[in-house]
PDB file of C-alpha atoms in Angstrom:
ATOM      1  CA  UNK A   1     122.147  78.642  93.727  1.00 44.00           C
ATOM      2  CA  UNK A   2     118.397  78.418  94.217  1.00 51.00           C
ATOM      3  CA  UNK A   3     116.300  80.490  96.585  1.00 54.00           C
ATOM      4  CA  UNK A   4     117.678  81.153 100.045  1.00 61.00           C
ATOM      5  CA  UNK A   5     118.870  77.736 101.146  1.00 67.00           C
ATOM      6  CA  UNK A   6     122.441  78.747 100.320  1.00 72.00           C
ATOM      7  CA  UNK A   7     123.220  75.527  98.470  1.00 75.00           C
ATOM      8  CA  UNK A   8     124.938  75.278  95.106  1.00 74.00           C
ATOM      9  CA  UNK A   9     123.595  72.400  93.016  1.00 72.00           C
ATOM     10  CA  UNK A  10     125.949  70.460  90.744  1.00 72.00           C
ATOM     11  CA  UNK A  11     124.436  68.353  87.952  1.00 73.00           C
ATOM     12  CA  UNK A  12     126.595  65.404  86.908  1.00 67.00           C
ATOM     13  CA  UNK A  13     126.158  62.036  85.153  1.00 66.00           C
ATOM     14  CA  UNK A  14     127.843  60.352  88.113  1.00 66.00           C
ATOM     15  CA  UNK A  15     128.104  60.881  91.850  1.00 67.00           C
ATOM     16  CA  UNK A  16     130.169  63.833  93.019  1.00 63.00           C
ATOM     17  CA  UNK A  17     131.969  64.046  96.352  1.00 65.00           C
ATOM     18  CA  UNK A  18     130.545  67.132  98.035  1.00 61.00           C
ATOM     19  CA  UNK A  19     132.107  66.529 101.456  1.00 62.00           C
ATOM     20  CA  UNK A  20     134.703  69.234 100.830  1.00 65.00           C
ATOM     21  CA  UNK A  21     131.935  71.695 100.036  1.00 66.00           C
ATOM     22  CA  UNK A  22     129.155  71.367 102.626  1.00 70.00           C
ATOM     23  CA  UNK A  23     127.048  73.984 100.847  1.00 70.00           C
ATOM     24  CA  UNK A  24     126.938  71.972  97.619  1.00 67.00           C
ATOM     25  CA  UNK A  25     124.510  69.279  96.532  1.00 70.00           C
ATOM     26  CA  UNK A  26     124.772  66.816  93.650  1.00 66.00           C
ATOM     27  CA  UNK A  27     121.980  66.252  91.128  1.00 72.00           C
ATOM     28  CA  UNK A  28     122.409  62.920  89.361  1.00 67.00           C
ATOM     29  CA  UNK A  29     121.488  63.374  85.696  1.00 70.00           C
ATOM     30  CA  UNK A  30     122.850  60.659  83.360  1.00 66.00           C
ATOM     31  CA  UNK A  31     122.174  62.741  80.232  1.00 70.00           C
ATOM     32  CA  UNK A  32     123.255  66.157  81.455  1.00 74.00           C
ATOM     33  CA  UNK A  33     124.760  68.295  78.686  1.00 76.00           C
ATOM     34  CA  UNK A  34     126.914  71.130  80.027  1.00 78.00           C
ATOM     35  CA  UNK A  35     127.141  74.535  78.394  1.00 78.00           C
ATOM     36  CA  UNK A  36     129.900  77.047  78.911  1.00 84.00           C
ATOM     37  CA  UNK A  37     128.890  80.569  79.912  1.00 82.00           C
ATOM     38  CA  UNK A  38     131.520  83.149  80.877  1.00 87.00           C
ATOM     39  CA  UNK A  39     133.955  80.294  81.395  1.00 88.00           C
ATOM     40  CA  UNK A  40     131.637  78.379  83.727  1.00 84.00           C
ATOM     41  CA  UNK A  41     130.008  75.057  82.870  1.00 82.00           C
ATOM     42  CA  UNK A  42     126.259  75.227  83.428  1.00 82.00           C
ATOM     43  CA  UNK A  43     123.168  73.247  82.500  1.00 85.00           C
ATOM     44  CA  UNK A  44     120.833  74.479  79.776  1.00 88.00           C
ATOM     45  CA  UNK A  45     117.779  76.532  80.823  1.00 92.00           C
ATOM     46  CA  UNK A  46     115.510  73.584  79.991  1.00 92.00           C
ATOM     47  CA  UNK A  47     117.575  71.139  82.068  1.00 88.00           C
ATOM     48  CA  UNK A  48     117.779  73.614  84.927  1.00 89.00           C
ATOM     49  CA  UNK A  49     113.995  74.008  84.984  1.00 92.00           C
ATOM     50  CA  UNK A  50     113.511  70.237  85.073  1.00 89.00           C
ATOM     51  CA  UNK A  51     115.909  70.006  88.018  1.00 85.00           C
ATOM     52  CA  UNK A  52     114.011  72.805  89.777  1.00 86.00           C
ATOM     53  CA  UNK A  53     110.671  71.121  89.142  1.00 87.00           C
ATOM     54  CA  UNK A  54     111.827  68.001  90.977  1.00 83.00           C
ATOM     55  CA  UNK A  55     113.066  69.948  93.998  1.00 83.00           C
ATOM     56  CA  UNK A  56     110.634  72.794  94.525  1.00 88.00           C
ATOM     57  CA  UNK A  57     106.855  72.857  94.937  1.00 92.00           C
ATOM     58  CA  UNK A  58     104.591  73.954  92.104  1.00 95.00           C
ATOM     59  CA  UNK A  59     104.018  77.446  93.516  1.00 96.00           C
ATOM     60  CA  UNK A  60     107.769  78.142  93.540  1.00 95.00           C
ATOM     61  CA  UNK A  61     108.639  76.387  90.288  1.00 95.00           C
ATOM     62  CA  UNK A  62     105.958  78.009  88.117  1.00 97.00           C
ATOM     63  CA  UNK A  63     107.491  81.506  88.455  1.00 97.00           C
ATOM     64  CA  UNK A  64     110.815  80.062  87.254  1.00 96.00           C
ATOM     65  CA  UNK A  65     109.274  78.493  84.159  1.00 97.00           C
ATOM     66  CA  UNK A  66     107.155  81.569  83.406  1.00 98.00           C
ATOM     67  CA  UNK A  67     110.231  83.776  83.672  1.00 97.00           C
ATOM     68  CA  UNK A  68     112.350  81.574  81.413  1.00 97.00           C
ATOM     69  CA  UNK A  69     109.620  81.519  78.766  1.00 98.00           C
ATOM     70  CA  UNK A  70     109.022  85.265  79.044  1.00 98.00           C
ATOM     71  CA  UNK A  71     112.724  86.013  78.533  1.00 97.00           C
ATOM     72  CA  UNK A  72     112.952  83.623  75.604  1.00 97.00           C
ATOM     73  CA  UNK A  73     115.568  81.465  77.334  1.00 95.00           C
ATOM     74  CA  UNK A  74     113.808  78.259  76.326  1.00 96.00           C
ATOM     75  CA  UNK A  75     110.526  76.844  75.030  1.00 96.00           C
ATOM     76  CA  UNK A  76     108.017  74.356  76.359  1.00 95.00           C
ATOM     77  CA  UNK A  77     109.050  71.781  73.765  1.00 94.00           C
ATOM     78  CA  UNK A  78     112.672  71.962  74.911  1.00 93.00           C
ATOM     79  CA  UNK A  79     111.621  71.550  78.545  1.00 92.00           C
ATOM     80  CA  UNK A  80     109.496  68.525  77.634  1.00 90.00           C
ATOM     81  CA  UNK A  81     112.446  66.966  75.801  1.00 88.00           C
ATOM     82  CA  UNK A  82     114.749  67.604  78.763  1.00 86.00           C
ATOM     83  CA  UNK A  83     112.196  66.020  81.070  1.00 83.00           C
ATOM     84  CA  UNK A  84     111.861  62.981  78.806  1.00 78.00           C
ATOM     85  CA  UNK A  85     115.611  62.450  78.772  1.00 73.00           C
ATOM     86  CA  UNK A  86     115.862  62.019  82.519  1.00 65.00           C
ATOM     87  CA  UNK A  87     116.329  58.345  83.316  1.00 46.00           C
ATOM     88  CA  UNK A  88     114.565  56.635  86.256  1.00 49.00           C
ATOM     89  CA  UNK A  89     112.372  59.652  86.814  1.00 59.00           C
ATOM     90  CA  UNK A  90     109.713  59.356  89.490  1.00 60.00           C
ATOM     91  CA  UNK A  91     106.073  59.424  88.417  1.00 60.00           C
ATOM     92  CA  UNK A  92     105.458  62.256  90.881  1.00 62.00           C
ATOM     93  CA  UNK A  93     108.219  64.323  89.272  1.00 70.00           C
ATOM     94  CA  UNK A  94     106.823  63.672  85.800  1.00 73.00           C
ATOM     95  CA  UNK A  95     103.355  64.725  86.953  1.00 78.00           C
ATOM     96  CA  UNK A  96     104.740  67.912  88.495  1.00 83.00           C
ATOM     97  CA  UNK A  97     106.636  68.753  85.310  1.00 86.00           C
ATOM     98  CA  UNK A  98     103.541  68.066  83.247  1.00 88.00           C
ATOM     99  CA  UNK A  99     101.552  70.420  85.425  1.00 92.00           C
ATOM    100  CA  UNK A 100     104.169  73.133  85.051  1.00 94.00           C
ATOM    101  CA  UNK A 101     104.167  72.784  81.268  1.00 94.00           C
ATOM    102  CA  UNK A 102     100.378  72.828  81.233  1.00 95.00           C
ATOM    103  CA  UNK A 103     100.103  76.092  83.133  1.00 97.00           C
ATOM    104  CA  UNK A 104     103.332  77.961  82.337  1.00 97.00           C
ATOM    105  CA  UNK A 105     102.687  81.198  80.473  1.00 97.00           C
ATOM    106  CA  UNK A 106     105.175  83.798  79.163  1.00 97.00           C
ATOM    107  CA  UNK A 107     102.492  86.481  79.541  1.00 97.00           C
ATOM    108  CA  UNK A 108     103.058  86.514  83.299  1.00 97.00           C
ATOM    109  CA  UNK A 109     104.935  89.756  83.887  1.00 94.00           C
ATOM    110  CA  UNK A 110     106.725  89.001  87.150  1.00 94.00           C
ATOM    111  CA  UNK A 111     107.339  86.418  89.836  1.00 95.00           C
ATOM    112  CA  UNK A 112     104.637  87.794  92.109  1.00 95.00           C
ATOM    113  CA  UNK A 113     101.959  87.338  89.468  1.00 97.00           C
ATOM    114  CA  UNK A 114     103.209  83.827  88.713  1.00 98.00           C
ATOM    115  CA  UNK A 115     103.165  82.924  92.405  1.00 97.00           C
ATOM    116  CA  UNK A 116      99.639  84.299  92.756  1.00 98.00           C
ATOM    117  CA  UNK A 117      98.424  82.334  89.748  1.00 98.00           C
ATOM    118  CA  UNK A 118     100.106  79.162  91.010  1.00 98.00           C
ATOM    119  CA  UNK A 119      98.336  79.451  94.356  1.00 98.00           C
ATOM    120  CA  UNK A 120      94.911  79.909  92.750  1.00 98.00           C
ATOM    121  CA  UNK A 121      95.522  76.885  90.519  1.00 97.00           C
ATOM    122  CA  UNK A 122      96.793  74.781  93.420  1.00 96.00           C
ATOM    123  CA  UNK A 123      93.672  75.703  95.374  1.00 97.00           C
ATOM    124  CA  UNK A 124      91.456  74.324  92.612  1.00 96.00           C
ATOM    125  CA  UNK A 125      90.374  77.457  90.740  1.00 97.00           C
ATOM    126  CA  UNK A 126      90.415  77.483  86.914  1.00 97.00           C
ATOM    127  CA  UNK A 127      93.492  79.061  85.369  1.00 97.00           C
ATOM    128  CA  UNK A 128      92.691  82.690  84.515  1.00 98.00           C
ATOM    129  CA  UNK A 129      93.489  84.492  81.301  1.00 98.00           C
ATOM    130  CA  UNK A 130      96.452  86.836  81.581  1.00 98.00           C
ATOM    131  CA  UNK A 131      97.025  90.433  80.498  1.00 97.00           C
ATOM    132  CA  UNK A 132      93.613  90.914  78.894  1.00 97.00           C
ATOM    133  CA  UNK A 133      92.826  94.406  77.602  1.00 98.00           C
ATOM    134  CA  UNK A 134      89.627  96.379  78.207  1.00 98.00           C
ATOM    135  CA  UNK A 135      88.622  99.535  76.344  1.00 97.00           C
ATOM    136  CA  UNK A 136      86.906 102.309  78.267  1.00 95.00           C
ATOM    137  CA  UNK A 137      83.627 102.892  76.358  1.00 95.00           C
ATOM    138  CA  UNK A 138      83.596 106.474  77.554  1.00 95.00           C
ATOM    139  CA  UNK A 139      87.046 107.065  76.084  1.00 93.00           C
ATOM    140  CA  UNK A 140      87.948 104.398  73.472  1.00 94.00           C
ATOM    141  CA  UNK A 141      91.516 105.674  73.273  1.00 94.00           C
ATOM    142  CA  UNK A 142      92.129 104.490  76.843  1.00 93.00           C
ATOM    143  CA  UNK A 143      92.946 100.797  77.202  1.00 96.00           C
ATOM    144  CA  UNK A 144      93.434  99.043  80.529  1.00 96.00           C
ATOM    145  CA  UNK A 145      95.280  95.747  80.850  1.00 96.00           C
ATOM    146  CA  UNK A 146      94.530  93.519  83.844  1.00 97.00           C
ATOM    147  CA  UNK A 147      96.612  90.832  85.541  1.00 97.00           C
ATOM    148  CA  UNK A 148      94.045  88.017  85.662  1.00 98.00           C
ATOM    149  CA  UNK A 149      90.505  87.573  84.381  1.00 98.00           C
ATOM    150  CA  UNK A 150      87.850  84.865  84.501  1.00 98.00           C
ATOM    151  CA  UNK A 151      84.936  84.838  82.051  1.00 98.00           C
ATOM    152  CA  UNK A 152      82.024  83.030  83.700  1.00 96.00           C
ATOM    153  CA  UNK A 153      79.262  81.130  81.832  1.00 94.00           C
ATOM    154  CA  UNK A 154      76.630  83.589  83.051  1.00 95.00           C
ATOM    155  CA  UNK A 155      78.436  86.460  81.343  1.00 96.00           C
ATOM    156  CA  UNK A 156      80.123  87.887  84.405  1.00 97.00           C
ATOM    157  CA  UNK A 157      83.735  88.995  84.161  1.00 98.00           C
ATOM    158  CA  UNK A 158      85.916  88.771  87.273  1.00 98.00           C
ATOM    159  CA  UNK A 159      89.262  90.535  87.429  1.00 98.00           C
ATOM    160  CA  UNK A 160      92.049  89.860  89.925  1.00 98.00           C
ATOM    161  CA  UNK A 161      94.788  92.463  90.316  1.00 96.00           C
ATOM    162  CA  UNK A 162      98.048  91.633  92.082  1.00 96.00           C
ATOM    163  CA  UNK A 163      99.581  94.629  93.860  1.00 89.00           C
ATOM    164  CA  UNK A 164     103.343  94.416  94.238  1.00 74.00           C
ATOM    165  CA  UNK A 165     105.052  95.415  97.472  1.00 58.00           C
ATOM    166  CA  UNK A 166     106.441  98.597  95.960  1.00 50.00           C
ATOM    167  CA  UNK A 167     103.217  99.912  94.497  1.00 52.00           C
ATOM    168  CA  UNK A 168     103.173 102.999  96.719  1.00 47.00           C
ATOM    169  CA  UNK A 169     106.880 103.297  97.558  1.00 48.00           C
ATOM    170  CA  UNK A 170     109.047 102.071  94.665  1.00 51.00           C
ATOM    171  CA  UNK A 171     110.082 105.165  92.716  1.00 53.00           C
ATOM    172  CA  UNK A 172     110.231 103.179  89.483  1.00 54.00           C
ATOM    173  CA  UNK A 173     106.605 102.207  89.961  1.00 52.00           C
ATOM    174  CA  UNK A 174     105.274 105.473  91.358  1.00 50.00           C
ATOM    175  CA  UNK A 175     107.113 107.607  88.767  1.00 51.00           C
ATOM    176  CA  UNK A 176     106.958 110.633  91.019  1.00 54.00           C
ATOM    177  CA  UNK A 177     103.284 110.265  91.897  1.00 61.00           C
ATOM    178  CA  UNK A 178     102.103 110.588  95.470  1.00 63.00           C
ATOM    179  CA  UNK A 179      99.968 108.006  97.260  1.00 71.00           C
ATOM    180  CA  UNK A 180      96.827 110.124  96.909  1.00 78.00           C
ATOM    181  CA  UNK A 181      97.215 110.366  93.150  1.00 79.00           C
ATOM    182  CA  UNK A 182      97.953 106.660  92.820  1.00 76.00           C
ATOM    183  CA  UNK A 183      94.794 105.798  94.760  1.00 78.00           C
ATOM    184  CA  UNK A 184      92.775 108.231  92.627  1.00 82.00           C
ATOM    185  CA  UNK A 185      94.083 106.694  89.400  1.00 84.00           C
ATOM    186  CA  UNK A 186      93.345 103.240  90.779  1.00 90.00           C
ATOM    187  CA  UNK A 187      89.713 104.219  91.382  1.00 92.00           C
ATOM    188  CA  UNK A 188      89.435 105.715  87.906  1.00 94.00           C
ATOM    189  CA  UNK A 189      90.849 102.517  86.450  1.00 94.00           C
ATOM    190  CA  UNK A 190      88.336 100.357  88.318  1.00 96.00           C
ATOM    191  CA  UNK A 191      85.450 102.594  87.221  1.00 96.00           C
ATOM    192  CA  UNK A 192      86.586 102.292  83.602  1.00 96.00           C
ATOM    193  CA  UNK A 193      86.850  98.506  83.890  1.00 97.00           C
ATOM    194  CA  UNK A 194      83.296  98.319  85.193  1.00 97.00           C
ATOM    195  CA  UNK A 195      82.106 100.475  82.313  1.00 97.00           C
ATOM    196  CA  UNK A 196      83.853  97.985  80.021  1.00 97.00           C
ATOM    197  CA  UNK A 197      81.808  95.128  81.466  1.00 97.00           C
ATOM    198  CA  UNK A 198      83.854  93.863  84.399  1.00 98.00           C
ATOM    199  CA  UNK A 199      81.509  92.726  87.155  1.00 98.00           C
ATOM    200  CA  UNK A 200      83.922  92.231  90.066  1.00 98.00           C
ATOM    201  CA  UNK A 201      87.439  93.503  90.743  1.00 98.00           C
ATOM    202  CA  UNK A 202      89.533  91.776  93.399  1.00 98.00           C
ATOM    203  CA  UNK A 203      92.800  93.146  94.724  1.00 96.00           C
ATOM    204  CA  UNK A 204      95.413  91.059  96.487  1.00 97.00           C
ATOM    205  CA  UNK A 205      99.060  91.203  97.533  1.00 95.00           C
ATOM    206  CA  UNK A 206     101.928  88.910  98.428  1.00 94.00           C
ATOM    207  CA  UNK A 207     101.002  88.502 102.100  1.00 95.00           C
ATOM    208  CA  UNK A 208      97.414  87.577 101.279  1.00 97.00           C
ATOM    209  CA  UNK A 209      98.478  85.165  98.552  1.00 97.00           C
ATOM    210  CA  UNK A 210     101.005  83.535 100.901  1.00 96.00           C
ATOM    211  CA  UNK A 211      98.348  83.150 103.592  1.00 97.00           C
ATOM    212  CA  UNK A 212      95.851  81.855 101.020  1.00 97.00           C
ATOM    213  CA  UNK A 213      92.777  82.053 103.268  1.00 97.00           C
ATOM    214  CA  UNK A 214      91.952  85.673 102.448  1.00 97.00           C
ATOM    215  CA  UNK A 215      92.483  85.228  98.720  1.00 98.00           C
ATOM    216  CA  UNK A 216      90.400  82.048  98.614  1.00 98.00           C
ATOM    217  CA  UNK A 217      87.559  83.804 100.432  1.00 97.00           C
ATOM    218  CA  UNK A 218      87.620  86.706  97.966  1.00 98.00           C
ATOM    219  CA  UNK A 219      87.586  84.426  94.921  1.00 98.00           C
ATOM    220  CA  UNK A 220      84.766  82.288  96.281  1.00 97.00           C
ATOM    221  CA  UNK A 221      82.738  85.333  97.290  1.00 97.00           C
ATOM    222  CA  UNK A 222      83.184  86.757  93.789  1.00 97.00           C
ATOM    223  CA  UNK A 223      81.859  83.533  92.295  1.00 96.00           C
ATOM    224  CA  UNK A 224      84.984  82.014  90.761  1.00 97.00           C
ATOM    225  CA  UNK A 225      84.238  78.252  90.723  1.00 96.00           C
ATOM    226  CA  UNK A 226      86.448  76.055  92.831  1.00 95.00           C
ATOM    227  CA  UNK A 227      86.752  72.446  91.753  1.00 88.00           C
ATOM    228  CA  UNK A 228      89.265  71.163  94.269  1.00 71.00           C
ATOM    229  CA  UNK A 229      92.959  70.413  93.991  1.00 57.00           C
ATOM    230  CA  UNK A 230      92.433  67.191  91.981  1.00 52.00           C
ATOM    231  CA  UNK A 231      90.768  69.107  89.153  1.00 49.00           C
ATOM    232  CA  UNK A 232      93.911  71.073  88.384  1.00 52.00           C
ATOM    233  CA  UNK A 233      95.462  68.032  86.697  1.00 45.00           C
ATOM    234  CA  UNK A 234      92.585  67.926  84.187  1.00 43.00           C
ATOM    235  CA  UNK A 235      92.671  71.611  83.299  1.00 44.00           C
ATOM    236  CA  UNK A 236      93.613  72.755  79.790  1.00 41.00           C
ATOM    237  CA  UNK A 237      96.709  74.571  78.682  1.00 41.00           C
ATOM    238  CA  UNK A 238      96.960  78.154  79.841  1.00 40.00           C
ATOM    239  CA  UNK A 239      95.524  80.686  77.424  1.00 36.00           C
ATOM    240  CA  UNK A 240      92.119  79.066  77.000  1.00 32.00           C
ATOM    241  CA  UNK A 241      89.055  80.668  78.500  1.00 35.00           C
ATOM    242  CA  UNK A 242      88.231  79.389  81.940  1.00 34.00           C
ATOM    243  CA  UNK A 243      85.165  77.485  80.736  1.00 31.00           C
ATOM    244  CA  UNK A 244      86.063  76.511  77.175  1.00 33.00           C
ATOM    245  CA  UNK A 245      86.665  72.961  78.333  1.00 26.00           C
ATOM    246  CA  UNK A 246      85.183  70.088  80.277  1.00 27.00           C
ATOM    247  CA  UNK A 247      86.529  69.001  83.612  1.00 26.00           C
ATOM    248  CA  UNK A 248      87.381  65.317  83.934  1.00 23.00           C
TER     249      UNK A 248
END
């Protein structure tokens, strides 16, 4: 069952009569190889991701691939093989899968960060580096790790931080700290990042990422280059510096 549409998807090498189960949908896959898990036949993680890539937009599929890679459920090579085994695949589906493999990164820590990164990529910004560490020069024993960072040719460093919905309310995230203390620590963190050479720090959240306009304005104002949606297909594999390559 994927997302909130309520449908259960059945992968089969032949057509399946789903009339008796109106909430089920059939995925025709001539080379599907079922696996048994807890007595239930399922598709492999790689096959499942390929099926998702052909049914969900890039911004929703990238978090799935990131998550699978982060948990060690599969590898990019296995996904590529699963994609190549699909017969009569549409060129658009192949392009979408290629884009997912190009940008997928196990360093993404959660679905919100993956969604945020997918939106920036879809809007034509270079893929950022993930989970980079910065040492506070005033206190070298203190290391701060950021969600996203762009290193610009002029030497500027731009950091984007994604704030989850539970930042100030989820007890697992607050760990007993009050809002005032969290805000104070956030300011100390930003001051330390600037001492470490970060030029601009941008903060965003799910609502802003979903709306896009506010996030785009912040990135453009900060000076992150925007090359347009077509440029995303020519970008390098995730993990390279934002400008260690030439755009086609």
